[in-house]
Amino acid sequence: MDPILMTLIAVILTLIAYSTYQANEANKFWHKQGIPYKKPLLFFGNWSPEQFFLKKSFLDIIFTYLDEFQGEQLIGFYDFTNPRLLIKNIDLLEKVLIKDFINFTDRVLPIDKRNAFDISLFSMTGKEWRALRYKLSPLFTTTKLKTMYEPMAECSQSLTSILDKIDESQDVDMKEYISSFSLDVIGSCAYGIDSKNLSQPDNEFKKMSQKMFKLDHVILLKCILLNYFPKLAKLMQISINRRDVADYFCKIIRDTIEYRQKNGVVRNDFLQMFMTLKDKGSIELRAKDPDDEYLRLEAAPSVDNIEFNDDTMIGNAFAFLNAGVDPLSSCILFTLYELSKNKQIQDKVRNEIEKYVEEAHGNLTYDALKKMTYLEQCVKESLRMYPPSPMIQRICTKNYTTPNGYKIPQGMVLYIPIILIHKDPQIYEEPEKYYPERFDPDNKIPQCAFIPFGNGPRICIAMRFALMQVKHCLAKLLITYEYRLSANTKPLRFDRKSVFLSPEYPILFNIKKIVKTK
């Protein structure tokens, strides 16, 4: 045999043997730590091959895995050859997310600053994240949110104008209409454009946004490369975002910015505030509201040297679309789904809406919406049962010792299964039951037992904007129509190919216009 070929074979066999040895050693990590775990497959860890054929979702696998550890609060998991720590204990979560946040400041996916659409608050880490968070927080104060309410109300009026044409005997896939509403809200409130998703449902804007949220083998491969071969992924300029989708929306943002700059156009939207932030370095902060506390406006970072340039502006504007369409549409849809199964609750929340709309002289105003506490309880209960992101991650950025003495090493990735915490029977009695009264202001829920938006300093910065959008849309839909679940609706299952928690099959409704009588 050719000596060169023999040498090549020897090298390959040596690499395989070394890789196998390393993988075997990695698979001993949790045993050495004394943390309960399930024996992993060589190289693949605790993942199921079905995931790679998109026959099982990440969530399905985690659920199945955790079924074997019902009484455990800390569980070991192997993400290929990388050990991950699953946390279900809400007291420890409070330390991770809030009290000892300094040790767990970062999320997981790396940022490549050559891709403008990847530069956002979500992906930033350390001091850069803290500085940008502080700069962006004034965009989400009560004063700023009120300026977004009118264009949001115009979108909901367009929504009901279209639904008015539907016969009450017809099966209605509400997700299509709600998604179009959410896209129009983002188009108007974030980008300052009329994206016409309700009036022209087959337009390019909607098609591109739908493409954004679908998981396929290409996205799966990108996730693997970004997580396990970050240097190679950076060299190849790999992004979790689809290039054609990102380029499409980034062009819209760039064109809008250029048009406003050339023509002196000013609008009350987030893009305009981004432009102000770029030009002036900060957003003027007016009177504070008690509801602004979660923004931590007083917590100025010690280092505020982040440059807010065009790429930062585009990346964060693009992130609005990522986070503001599918998750919020699903929350509205799941709330209607539960209210359709619970007529008594639907009637109760509608009565509350009608009461405060009547007090506002027949108008669904910002102040009227804020008074609708039972509506908010219904939304929170939907977010408990169907959190848009069923899992969040944090990285241990400094070595940390838990109260029971377990040492979490720097670099360890923590998995926080939100949906399992939300459905823990030790926290929520009858967790599968839709019961908005759980969130009555007099009921005390542990701080980290309800975390659809995360918690602590890294809580979703746009949380109140999201809740305003969801509550407004629901109030408009419920005061205008009655909802029944169609007999043709299939049993609820979650879509394995969706990034967020979303139904696999259409949830069909029969809607009936409410006729007002004097």
Coordinates of C-alpha atoms in Angstrom, one line a residue:
M1 CA 0.0 0.0 0.0
D2 CA 1.2 3.5 -0.8
P3 CA 3.0 4.9 2.3
I4 CA 1.3 8.3 1.9
L5 CA -2.1 6.6 1.9
M6 CA -1.2 4.5 4.9
T7 CA -0.1 7.7 6.7
L8 CA -3.3 9.4 5.9
I9 CA -5.4 6.4 7.1
A10 CA -3.3 6.3 10.3
V11 CA -3.9 10.1 10.9
I12 CA -7.7 9.7 10.3
L13 CA -7.9 6.7 12.7
T14 CA -5.9 8.6 15.3
L15 CA -8.3 11.6 15.0
I16 CA -11.3 9.3 15.3
A17 CA -9.8 7.5 18.3
Y18 CA -8.9 10.9 20.0
S19 CA -12.4 12.3 19.3
T20 CA -14.0 9.2 20.7
Y21 CA -11.9 9.4 23.8
Q22 CA -12.7 13.1 24.3
A23 CA -16.4 12.5 23.8
N24 CA -16.3 9.6 26.3
E25 CA -14.5 11.8 28.8
A26 CA -17.0 14.7 28.3
N27 CA -19.9 12.2 28.9
K28 CA -18.5 11.6 32.4
F29 CA -19.0 15.2 33.5
W30 CA -22.3 15.0 35.3
H31 CA -21.4 11.7 37.0
K32 CA -18.3 13.4 38.5
Q33 CA -20.4 16.3 39.6
G34 CA -23.0 14.1 41.3
I35 CA -25.9 15.7 39.4
P36 CA -28.7 13.4 38.1
Y37 CA -28.6 12.9 34.3
K38 CA -29.5 10.4 31.6
K39 CA -26.8 8.4 29.9
P40 CA -25.9 10.2 26.6
L41 CA -25.2 8.9 23.1
L42 CA -21.7 9.2 22.0
F43 CA -21.2 12.6 20.2
F44 CA -25.0 13.3 20.1
G45 CA -25.5 13.6 23.9
N46 CA -29.1 13.5 25.0
W47 CA -30.5 14.6 21.7
S48 CA -32.8 12.3 19.8
P49 CA -32.0 11.5 16.1
E50 CA -35.7 12.4 15.5
Q51 CA -34.8 16.0 16.1
F52 CA -32.5 16.2 13.1
F53 CA -35.3 14.9 10.9
L54 CA -37.7 17.6 12.5
K55 CA -39.9 14.8 13.8
K56 CA -39.5 16.0 17.3
S57 CA -39.0 19.5 18.6
F58 CA -36.4 20.7 21.1
L59 CA -39.3 21.1 23.5
D60 CA -40.5 17.5 23.0
I61 CA -37.0 16.1 23.8
I62 CA -36.6 18.3 26.9
F63 CA -40.1 17.3 28.2
T64 CA -39.4 13.6 27.6
Y65 CA -36.0 13.9 29.2
L66 CA -37.3 15.7 32.3
D67 CA -40.1 13.2 32.9
E68 CA -37.5 10.9 34.5
F69 CA -36.5 13.6 37.0
Q70 CA -39.8 14.7 38.5
G71 CA -38.5 15.4 42.0
E72 CA -35.1 17.0 40.9
Q73 CA -34.4 20.7 40.8
L74 CA -31.0 20.5 39.1
I75 CA -30.6 18.1 36.2
G76 CA -27.6 17.4 33.9
F77 CA -28.1 17.4 30.2
Y78 CA -25.7 16.8 27.3
D79 CA -26.0 19.1 24.3
F80 CA -23.9 16.9 22.0
T81 CA -20.7 16.7 24.0
N82 CA -21.4 19.9 26.0
P83 CA -22.8 19.6 29.5
R84 CA -25.8 21.9 30.3
L85 CA -27.5 22.5 33.6
L86 CA -31.3 22.4 33.7
I87 CA -32.8 24.5 36.5
K88 CA -36.3 24.1 37.8
N89 CA -35.9 25.5 41.4
I90 CA -37.5 28.9 41.5
D91 CA -35.4 30.0 44.5
L92 CA -32.2 29.3 42.6
L93 CA -33.8 31.0 39.5
E94 CA -34.4 34.1 41.5
K95 CA -30.6 34.2 42.3
V96 CA -29.6 33.5 38.7
L97 CA -32.0 36.0 37.1
I98 CA -32.1 38.7 39.8
K99 CA -30.1 38.6 43.0
D100 CA -26.8 37.2 41.6
F101 CA -27.4 38.4 38.0
I102 CA -23.8 39.7 37.8
N103 CA -22.7 36.0 37.5
F104 CA -25.2 35.2 34.7
T105 CA -25.4 38.3 32.5
D106 CA -25.3 36.8 29.1
R107 CA -27.3 34.8 26.7
V108 CA -25.9 32.1 24.4
L109 CA -25.6 32.9 20.7
P110 CA -22.5 34.8 19.7
I111 CA -22.7 38.1 17.8
D112 CA -21.0 38.9 14.5
K113 CA -20.8 42.6 14.1
R114 CA -20.3 42.3 10.3
N115 CA -24.0 41.4 10.0
A116 CA -26.0 44.5 10.9
F117 CA -29.2 42.4 11.4
D118 CA -27.4 40.4 14.2
I119 CA -26.5 43.5 16.3
S120 CA -29.2 43.8 18.8
L121 CA -29.8 44.1 22.6
F122 CA -30.8 40.4 22.5
S123 CA -27.4 39.2 21.3
M124 CA -25.1 41.6 23.1
T125 CA -23.1 40.7 26.2
G126 CA -21.4 42.2 29.2
K127 CA -20.7 46.0 29.3
E128 CA -21.9 46.5 25.7
W129 CA -25.3 45.0 26.5
R130 CA -25.6 47.1 29.7
A131 CA -24.7 50.4 28.0
L132 CA -27.1 49.7 25.1
R133 CA -29.9 48.6 27.4
Y134 CA -29.6 51.9 29.3
K135 CA -29.7 53.9 26.1
L136 CA -32.8 52.1 24.8
S137 CA -34.8 52.0 28.0
P138 CA -36.3 55.5 27.6
L139 CA -38.0 54.3 24.3
F140 CA -40.3 52.1 26.4
T141 CA -41.5 54.5 29.1
T142 CA -45.2 55.2 29.6
T143 CA -44.9 58.6 27.8
K144 CA -43.4 56.9 24.7
L145 CA -45.9 54.0 24.7
K146 CA -48.8 56.4 24.7
T147 CA -47.6 57.8 21.4
M148 CA -47.7 54.3 19.9
Y149 CA -51.3 53.7 20.9
E150 CA -53.1 55.6 18.2
P151 CA -51.4 53.8 15.2
M152 CA -52.0 50.5 17.1
A153 CA -55.7 51.4 17.3
E154 CA -55.8 52.2 13.6
C155 CA -54.5 48.7 12.9
S156 CA -57.1 47.1 15.1
Q157 CA -59.9 49.1 13.4
S158 CA -58.7 47.7 10.1
L159 CA -58.7 44.2 11.6
T160 CA -62.4 44.4 12.7
S161 CA -63.4 46.0 9.4
I162 CA -62.2 42.9 7.6
L163 CA -63.7 40.5 10.1
D164 CA -67.0 42.2 9.8
K165 CA -67.4 40.7 6.3
I166 CA -67.2 37.1 7.6
D167 CA -70.3 35.0 8.1
E168 CA -70.8 33.6 11.6
S169 CA -71.3 30.1 10.2
Q170 CA -67.9 30.2 8.5
D171 CA -64.8 28.6 10.1
V172 CA -62.2 31.3 10.7
D173 CA -58.4 30.8 11.1
M174 CA -57.9 33.7 13.4
K175 CA -54.1 33.3 13.4
E176 CA -53.9 34.6 9.8
Y177 CA -55.8 37.8 10.8
I178 CA -54.0 38.3 14.1
S179 CA -50.6 37.8 12.5
S180 CA -51.4 40.4 9.9
F181 CA -52.5 42.8 12.6
S182 CA -49.3 42.3 14.5
L183 CA -47.2 42.8 11.4
D184 CA -49.1 46.0 10.7
V185 CA -48.5 47.2 14.2
I186 CA -44.7 46.6 13.9
G187 CA -44.7 48.2 10.5
S188 CA -46.4 51.3 11.8
C189 CA -45.0 51.6 15.4
A190 CA -41.5 50.4 14.7
Y191 CA -40.8 51.2 11.0
G192 CA -43.3 54.0 10.4
I193 CA -44.7 52.3 7.3
D194 CA -48.0 51.0 6.2
S195 CA -47.1 47.3 5.5
K196 CA -50.7 46.5 4.3
N197 CA -50.7 43.0 5.7
L198 CA -54.4 43.1 6.5
S199 CA -55.5 44.7 3.3
Q200 CA -53.1 42.7 1.1
P201 CA -52.4 39.4 3.0
D202 CA -50.3 37.9 0.2
N203 CA -47.8 40.8 0.1
E204 CA -44.0 40.3 0.3
F205 CA -43.7 41.8 3.8
K206 CA -45.9 39.0 5.2
K207 CA -44.3 36.2 3.2
M208 CA -40.9 37.2 4.4
S209 CA -42.0 37.5 8.0
Q210 CA -43.6 34.0 7.9
K211 CA -40.4 32.6 6.5
M212 CA -38.4 34.0 9.4
F213 CA -40.0 31.8 12.0
K214 CA -39.9 28.4 10.4
L215 CA -37.3 25.9 11.5
D216 CA -35.7 23.7 8.8
H217 CA -32.6 21.7 8.4
V218 CA -30.5 24.7 7.3
I219 CA -31.4 26.7 10.4
L220 CA -30.7 23.6 12.5
L221 CA -27.3 23.2 11.0
K222 CA -26.6 26.9 11.6
C223 CA -27.5 26.5 15.3
I224 CA -25.1 23.6 15.6
L225 CA -22.3 25.6 14.0
L226 CA -22.9 28.7 16.0
N227 CA -23.0 26.7 19.3
Y228 CA -20.2 24.3 18.8
F229 CA -17.9 25.8 16.1
P230 CA -18.3 29.6 16.8
K231 CA -14.9 30.5 15.2
L232 CA -15.8 28.7 12.0
A233 CA -19.3 30.2 12.0
K234 CA -17.8 33.7 12.4
L235 CA -15.3 33.0 9.6
M236 CA -18.2 31.9 7.4
Q237 CA -20.4 34.9 8.5
I238 CA -23.1 32.4 9.6
S239 CA -26.2 34.0 11.2
I240 CA -29.2 32.4 12.8
N241 CA -31.3 34.8 10.7
R242 CA -32.1 33.9 7.1
R243 CA -30.0 36.1 4.8
D244 CA -32.8 36.8 2.3
V245 CA -35.3 37.7 5.0
A246 CA -32.8 39.9 6.9
D247 CA -31.6 41.7 3.7
Y248 CA -35.3 42.4 2.8
F249 CA -36.2 44.0 6.1
C250 CA -32.9 45.8 6.5
K251 CA -33.4 47.4 3.1
I252 CA -36.8 48.6 4.2
I253 CA -35.3 50.1 7.3
R254 CA -32.3 51.7 5.5
D255 CA -34.6 53.2 2.8
T256 CA -37.0 54.6 5.4
I257 CA -34.1 56.2 7.3
E258 CA -32.7 57.7 4.1
Y259 CA -36.0 59.0 3.1
R260 CA -36.6 60.7 6.4
Q261 CA -33.2 62.2 6.5
K262 CA -33.5 63.6 3.0
N263 CA -37.0 64.9 3.3
G264 CA -37.0 66.0 7.0
V265 CA -39.9 63.6 7.8
V266 CA -40.5 63.0 11.6
R267 CA -42.8 60.4 13.0
N268 CA -43.8 59.2 16.5
D269 CA -42.3 55.7 16.1
F270 CA -39.4 53.6 17.4
L271 CA -37.3 54.1 14.3
Q272 CA -37.5 57.9 14.8
M273 CA -36.3 57.5 18.3
F274 CA -33.5 55.3 17.1
M275 CA -32.5 58.1 14.7
T276 CA -32.6 60.6 17.6
L277 CA -30.5 58.3 19.7
K278 CA -27.9 58.1 17.0
D279 CA -27.8 61.9 16.4
K280 CA -27.9 63.1 20.0
G281 CA -26.5 60.1 21.9
S282 CA -29.6 59.8 24.2
I283 CA -33.4 60.1 24.4
E284 CA -34.8 62.8 26.5
L285 CA -36.4 61.3 29.6
R286 CA -39.6 63.1 30.7
A287 CA -41.8 62.4 33.8
K288 CA -41.4 58.9 35.2
D289 CA -44.3 56.6 35.8
P290 CA -44.4 53.9 38.5
D291 CA -44.9 51.3 35.7
D292 CA -41.4 52.3 34.3
E293 CA -39.6 50.7 37.3
Y294 CA -38.7 47.5 35.5
L295 CA -36.7 49.5 33.0
R296 CA -34.2 50.5 35.8
L297 CA -33.8 54.0 34.4
E298 CA -31.7 55.1 37.3
A299 CA -29.2 52.3 36.9
A300 CA -26.7 54.1 34.7
P301 CA -23.8 51.9 33.6
S302 CA -20.3 52.8 34.8
V303 CA -19.1 52.6 31.2
D304 CA -21.3 54.2 28.5
N305 CA -19.1 54.0 25.4
I306 CA -21.2 52.0 23.0
E307 CA -21.6 53.6 19.6
F308 CA -25.2 53.7 18.4
N309 CA -24.6 53.7 14.6
D310 CA -26.6 52.7 11.5
D311 CA -25.9 49.0 12.0
T312 CA -27.0 49.1 15.7
M313 CA -30.1 51.0 14.7
I314 CA -30.9 48.5 11.9
G315 CA -30.2 45.4 14.1
N316 CA -32.5 46.5 16.9
A317 CA -35.2 47.6 14.5
F318 CA -35.0 44.1 12.9
A319 CA -35.1 42.5 16.3
F320 CA -38.5 44.2 16.9
L321 CA -39.9 42.1 14.0
N322 CA -38.3 38.9 15.3
A323 CA -39.7 39.3 18.8
G324 CA -42.9 41.2 18.1
V325 CA -44.9 39.2 15.6
D326 CA -45.2 35.5 16.1
P327 CA -44.9 35.4 19.9
L328 CA -47.6 38.1 20.4
S329 CA -49.9 36.7 17.7
S330 CA -49.7 33.3 19.5
C331 CA -50.5 34.9 22.8
I332 CA -53.6 36.5 21.4
L333 CA -54.6 33.3 19.6
F334 CA -54.2 31.1 22.7
T335 CA -56.2 33.6 24.8
L336 CA -59.1 33.5 22.3
Y337 CA -58.8 29.7 22.3
E338 CA -59.2 29.4 26.0
L339 CA -61.9 32.0 26.2
S340 CA -63.8 30.1 23.5
K341 CA -63.7 27.0 25.7
N342 CA -64.8 29.0 28.8
K343 CA -67.8 31.1 27.9
Q344 CA -68.3 32.3 31.5
I345 CA -64.8 33.7 31.5
Q346 CA -65.3 35.2 28.0
D347 CA -68.5 37.0 29.2
K348 CA -66.8 38.2 32.4
V349 CA -63.8 39.8 30.6
R350 CA -66.1 41.3 27.9
N351 CA -68.3 42.9 30.6
E352 CA -65.2 44.5 32.1
I353 CA -64.1 45.8 28.7
E354 CA -67.5 47.3 28.0
K355 CA -67.6 48.9 31.4
Y356 CA -64.4 50.9 30.9
V357 CA -65.0 51.7 27.2
E358 CA -68.4 53.1 28.3
E359 CA -66.7 55.2 31.0
A360 CA -64.4 56.5 28.2
H361 CA -67.4 57.7 26.2
G362 CA -67.4 54.7 23.9
N363 CA -63.7 54.8 23.2
L364 CA -61.1 52.1 23.7
T365 CA -58.4 54.5 25.1
Y366 CA -55.0 53.9 26.6
D367 CA -56.3 54.8 30.1
A368 CA -59.4 52.6 29.7
L369 CA -57.2 49.7 28.7
K370 CA -55.0 50.2 31.7
K371 CA -58.0 49.7 34.0
M372 CA -58.9 46.3 32.6
T373 CA -57.3 44.2 35.3
Y374 CA -59.3 41.0 34.6
L375 CA -58.3 41.2 30.9
E376 CA -54.7 41.4 32.1
Q377 CA -55.2 38.4 34.3
C378 CA -56.5 36.4 31.3
V379 CA -53.5 37.4 29.2
K380 CA -51.1 36.4 32.1
E381 CA -52.9 33.0 32.4
S382 CA -52.4 32.5 28.7
L383 CA -48.7 33.4 29.0
R384 CA -48.4 31.0 31.9
M385 CA -49.9 28.1 29.9
Y386 CA -48.4 29.0 26.6
P387 CA -45.2 31.0 27.1
P388 CA -44.0 32.1 23.6
S389 CA -40.4 31.1 24.4
P390 CA -40.8 27.9 26.4
M391 CA -37.1 27.8 27.3
I392 CA -34.5 30.6 28.0
Q393 CA -30.8 30.2 28.5
R394 CA -28.1 32.0 30.5
I395 CA -24.3 31.6 30.6
C396 CA -22.5 31.5 33.9
T397 CA -20.0 34.4 33.4
K398 CA -18.3 34.0 36.8
N399 CA -17.8 30.9 38.9
Y400 CA -20.8 30.5 41.2
T401 CA -21.7 28.4 44.2
T402 CA -25.3 27.6 44.8
P403 CA -26.8 27.8 48.3
N404 CA -26.6 23.9 48.6
G405 CA -22.9 24.0 47.7
Y406 CA -22.9 23.0 44.1
K407 CA -20.3 24.9 42.0
I408 CA -21.4 26.1 38.6
P409 CA -18.2 26.7 36.5
Q410 CA -17.7 29.8 34.4
G411 CA -18.9 29.1 30.8
M412 CA -21.6 26.7 31.9
V413 CA -24.9 27.2 29.9
L414 CA -28.1 27.0 32.0
Y415 CA -31.4 25.9 30.5
I416 CA -34.4 27.4 32.2
P417 CA -37.6 25.5 31.1
I418 CA -40.2 28.2 31.5
I419 CA -43.2 26.1 30.5
L420 CA -42.4 23.4 33.1
I421 CA -42.1 26.0 35.8
H422 CA -45.4 27.5 34.7
K423 CA -47.0 24.1 34.9
D424 CA -45.5 22.9 38.2
P425 CA -48.4 21.6 40.4
Q426 CA -46.5 22.6 43.5
I427 CA -46.7 26.2 42.4
Y428 CA -50.0 26.3 40.5
E429 CA -52.9 24.1 41.6
E430 CA -54.5 22.3 38.6
P431 CA -51.9 23.8 36.2
E432 CA -53.7 22.5 33.0
K433 CA -56.8 24.5 34.0
Y434 CA -57.3 28.0 32.5
Y435 CA -57.9 30.1 35.7
P436 CA -57.2 33.8 35.3
E437 CA -58.0 34.4 39.0
R438 CA -54.6 33.0 39.8
F439 CA -53.3 36.4 38.9
D440 CA -55.7 38.4 41.1
P441 CA -53.6 41.2 42.7
D442 CA -54.3 39.7 46.1
N443 CA -52.7 36.4 45.2
K444 CA -49.0 36.3 45.8
I445 CA -47.0 34.4 43.2
P446 CA -43.3 33.7 43.8
Q447 CA -41.1 36.1 41.9
C448 CA -39.6 33.6 39.4
A449 CA -42.6 31.3 39.1
F450 CA -44.0 33.5 36.2
I451 CA -41.3 34.4 33.7
P452 CA -42.8 34.6 30.1
F453 CA -40.6 37.7 29.6
G454 CA -37.7 36.6 31.8
N455 CA -36.9 38.5 34.9
G456 CA -34.3 40.7 36.5
P457 CA -32.1 43.2 34.7
R458 CA -32.4 41.2 31.4
I459 CA -36.2 41.1 31.5
C460 CA -37.7 41.9 28.0
I461 CA -37.2 45.6 27.5
A462 CA -40.4 45.8 25.3
M463 CA -42.6 43.8 27.8
R464 CA -45.1 46.6 28.3
F465 CA -45.3 47.4 24.6
A466 CA -46.0 43.7 24.0
L467 CA -48.7 43.6 26.7
M468 CA -50.3 46.8 25.4
Q469 CA -50.5 45.3 21.9
V470 CA -52.0 42.0 23.1
K471 CA -54.5 43.6 25.5
H472 CA -55.6 46.2 23.0
C473 CA -56.2 43.6 20.2
L474 CA -58.1 41.3 22.6
A475 CA -60.2 44.1 23.9
K476 CA -61.1 45.2 20.4
L477 CA -61.9 41.7 19.3
L478 CA -63.9 40.8 22.4
I479 CA -66.0 43.9 22.5
T480 CA -66.9 43.4 18.8
Y481 CA -67.5 39.7 18.5
E482 CA -68.4 36.5 20.4
Y483 CA -66.2 33.5 19.9
R484 CA -66.9 29.7 19.7
L485 CA -64.4 27.0 19.0
S486 CA -65.3 25.4 15.7
A487 CA -66.2 21.7 15.8
N488 CA -63.6 21.3 13.0
T489 CA -60.7 22.3 15.1
K490 CA -58.2 19.5 15.7
P491 CA -56.8 18.7 19.1
L492 CA -54.1 21.2 20.1
R493 CA -50.6 20.2 19.2
F494 CA -47.5 22.4 19.0
D495 CA -45.7 23.0 15.7
R496 CA -42.3 21.2 15.7
K497 CA -41.0 23.5 13.0
S498 CA -41.8 26.8 14.7
V499 CA -39.2 28.8 16.7
F500 CA -41.8 29.9 19.2
L501 CA -44.7 28.0 20.8
S502 CA -47.3 27.8 18.1
P503 CA -50.2 25.5 17.1
E504 CA -49.4 22.8 14.5
Y505 CA -52.9 22.9 13.1
P506 CA -55.2 25.9 12.6
I507 CA -57.4 26.8 15.5
L508 CA -60.7 27.5 13.9
F509 CA -63.4 29.8 15.4
N510 CA -67.0 30.8 14.6
I511 CA -67.3 34.5 15.3
K512 CA -70.6 36.4 15.8
K513 CA -70.8 40.2 15.6
I514 CA -72.2 41.8 18.8
V515 CA -75.1 44.0 18.0
K516 CA -75.4 46.9 20.4
T517 CA -78.8 47.7 21.7
K518 CA -79.8 51.0 23.3

